[in-house]
C-alpha positions as semicolon CSV with decimal commas, in nm:
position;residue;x (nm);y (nm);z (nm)
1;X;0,000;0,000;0,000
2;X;0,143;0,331;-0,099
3;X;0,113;0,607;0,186
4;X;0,044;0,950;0,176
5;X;0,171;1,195;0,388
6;X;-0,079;1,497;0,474
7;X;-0,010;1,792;0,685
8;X;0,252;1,845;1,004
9;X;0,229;2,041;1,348
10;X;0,446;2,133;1,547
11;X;0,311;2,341;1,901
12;X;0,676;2,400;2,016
13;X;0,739;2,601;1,671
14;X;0,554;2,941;1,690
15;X;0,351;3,147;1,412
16;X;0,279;2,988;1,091
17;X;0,618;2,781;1,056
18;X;0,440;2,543;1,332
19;X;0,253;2,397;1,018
20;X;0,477;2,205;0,803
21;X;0,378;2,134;0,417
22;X;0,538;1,797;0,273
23;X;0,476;1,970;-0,048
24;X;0,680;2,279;-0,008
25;X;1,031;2,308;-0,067
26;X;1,049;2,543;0,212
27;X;0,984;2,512;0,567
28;X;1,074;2,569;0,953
29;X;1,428;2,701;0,994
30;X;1,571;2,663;1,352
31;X;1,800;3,005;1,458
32;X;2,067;2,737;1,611
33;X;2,023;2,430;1,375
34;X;2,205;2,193;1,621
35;X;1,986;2,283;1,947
36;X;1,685;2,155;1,818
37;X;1,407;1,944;1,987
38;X;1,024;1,955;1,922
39;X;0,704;1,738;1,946
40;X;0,575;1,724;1,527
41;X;0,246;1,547;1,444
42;X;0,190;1,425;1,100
43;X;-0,113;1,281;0,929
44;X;-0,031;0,969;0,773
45;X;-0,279;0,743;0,534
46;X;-0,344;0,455;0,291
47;X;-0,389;0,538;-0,065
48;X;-0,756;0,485;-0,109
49;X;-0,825;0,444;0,254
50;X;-0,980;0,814;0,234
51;X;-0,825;0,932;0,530
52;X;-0,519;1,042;0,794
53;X;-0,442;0,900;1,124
54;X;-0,204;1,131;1,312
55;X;0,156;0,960;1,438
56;X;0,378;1,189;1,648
57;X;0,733;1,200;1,777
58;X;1,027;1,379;1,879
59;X;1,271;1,570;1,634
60;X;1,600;1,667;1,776
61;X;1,975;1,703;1,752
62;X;2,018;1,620;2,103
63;X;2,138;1,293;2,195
64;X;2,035;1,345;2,587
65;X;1,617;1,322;2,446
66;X;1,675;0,981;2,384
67;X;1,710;0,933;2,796
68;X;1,362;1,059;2,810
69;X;1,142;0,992;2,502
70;X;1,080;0,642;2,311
71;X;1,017;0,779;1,922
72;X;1,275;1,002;1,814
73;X;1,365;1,104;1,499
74;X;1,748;1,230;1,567
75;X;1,937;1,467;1,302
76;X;2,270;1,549;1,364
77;X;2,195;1,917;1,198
78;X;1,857;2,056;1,152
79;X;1,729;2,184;0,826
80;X;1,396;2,140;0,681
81;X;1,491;1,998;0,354
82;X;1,702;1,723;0,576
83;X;1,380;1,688;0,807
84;X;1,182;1,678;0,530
85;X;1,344;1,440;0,359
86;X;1,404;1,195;0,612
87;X;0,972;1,201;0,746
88;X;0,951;1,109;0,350
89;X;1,193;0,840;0,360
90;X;1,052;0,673;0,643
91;X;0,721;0,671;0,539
92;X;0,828;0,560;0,230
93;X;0,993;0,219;0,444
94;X;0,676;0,182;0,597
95;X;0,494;0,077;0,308
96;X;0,347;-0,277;0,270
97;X;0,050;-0,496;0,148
98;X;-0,169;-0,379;0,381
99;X;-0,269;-0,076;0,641
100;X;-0,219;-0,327;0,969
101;X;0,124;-0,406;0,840
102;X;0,187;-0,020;0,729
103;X;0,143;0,019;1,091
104;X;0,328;-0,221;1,224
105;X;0,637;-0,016;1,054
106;X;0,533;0,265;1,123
107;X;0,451;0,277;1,522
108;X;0,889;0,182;1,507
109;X;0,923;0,539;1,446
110;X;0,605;0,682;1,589
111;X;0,344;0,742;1,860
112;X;-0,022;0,630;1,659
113;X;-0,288;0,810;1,786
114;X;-0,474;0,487;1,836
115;X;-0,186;0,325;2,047
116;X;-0,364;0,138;2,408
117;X;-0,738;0,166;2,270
118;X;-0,727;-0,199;2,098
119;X;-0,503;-0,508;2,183
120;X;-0,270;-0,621;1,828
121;X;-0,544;-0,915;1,798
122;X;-0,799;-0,676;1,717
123;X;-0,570;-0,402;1,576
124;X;-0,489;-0,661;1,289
125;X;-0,865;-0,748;1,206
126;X;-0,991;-0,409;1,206
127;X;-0,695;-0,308;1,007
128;X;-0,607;-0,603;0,740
């Protein structure tokens, strides 16, 4: 299953660069682009599925987040092209034959906003 990637948030970037369009070339600039940490949500979905679900994690270039948070996505330098880049890559990993096992790969890298309502038994059979 091919997935699409919809819009990003961010509430720890301020004004308008707290939305982030996979589309655009152009995007959220940190002032010091090796302190960087924030919380991003992204809408995530099957082709054909007609719809997102929202995944969220932690992008930083700080090593010491890892002590604290589970899903990180880590950059040694922070651009938005390189952030970019690497939410479309993993997405693109995460693809499979169907939306349970798109899931599967994807909740490695990210919080689901589903994650503790069902148990994987049911997860699968609503999902498959």
């Amino acid at each position: 299953m091919k997935l699409l990637i919809g819009s990003g948030t961010s509430g720890d970037v301020s004004g308008p660069d707290g939305i982030f369009d996979f589309d655009s070339k152009t995007g959220f600039e940190a002032p010091d682009p090796y302190n960087v940490t924030f919380e991003f949500s992204v809408e995530i979905g099957g082709e054909g599925r007609g719809g997102y679900d929202w995944f969220s994690v932690v992008v930083s270039t700080n090593r010491e987040v890892f002590k604290t948070e589970r899903k990180v996505i880590f950059l040694e330098y922070y651009s938005y092209s390189i952030f970019r880049d690497r939410i479309i890559e993993i997405v693109r990993e995460c693809e499979a034959v169907t939306w349970y096992e798109c899931l599967v790969k994807l909740r490695r890298y990210f919080h689901w906003e589903y994650d503790g309502m069902y148990g994987e038994d049911e997860l699968r059979r609503l999902n498959s």
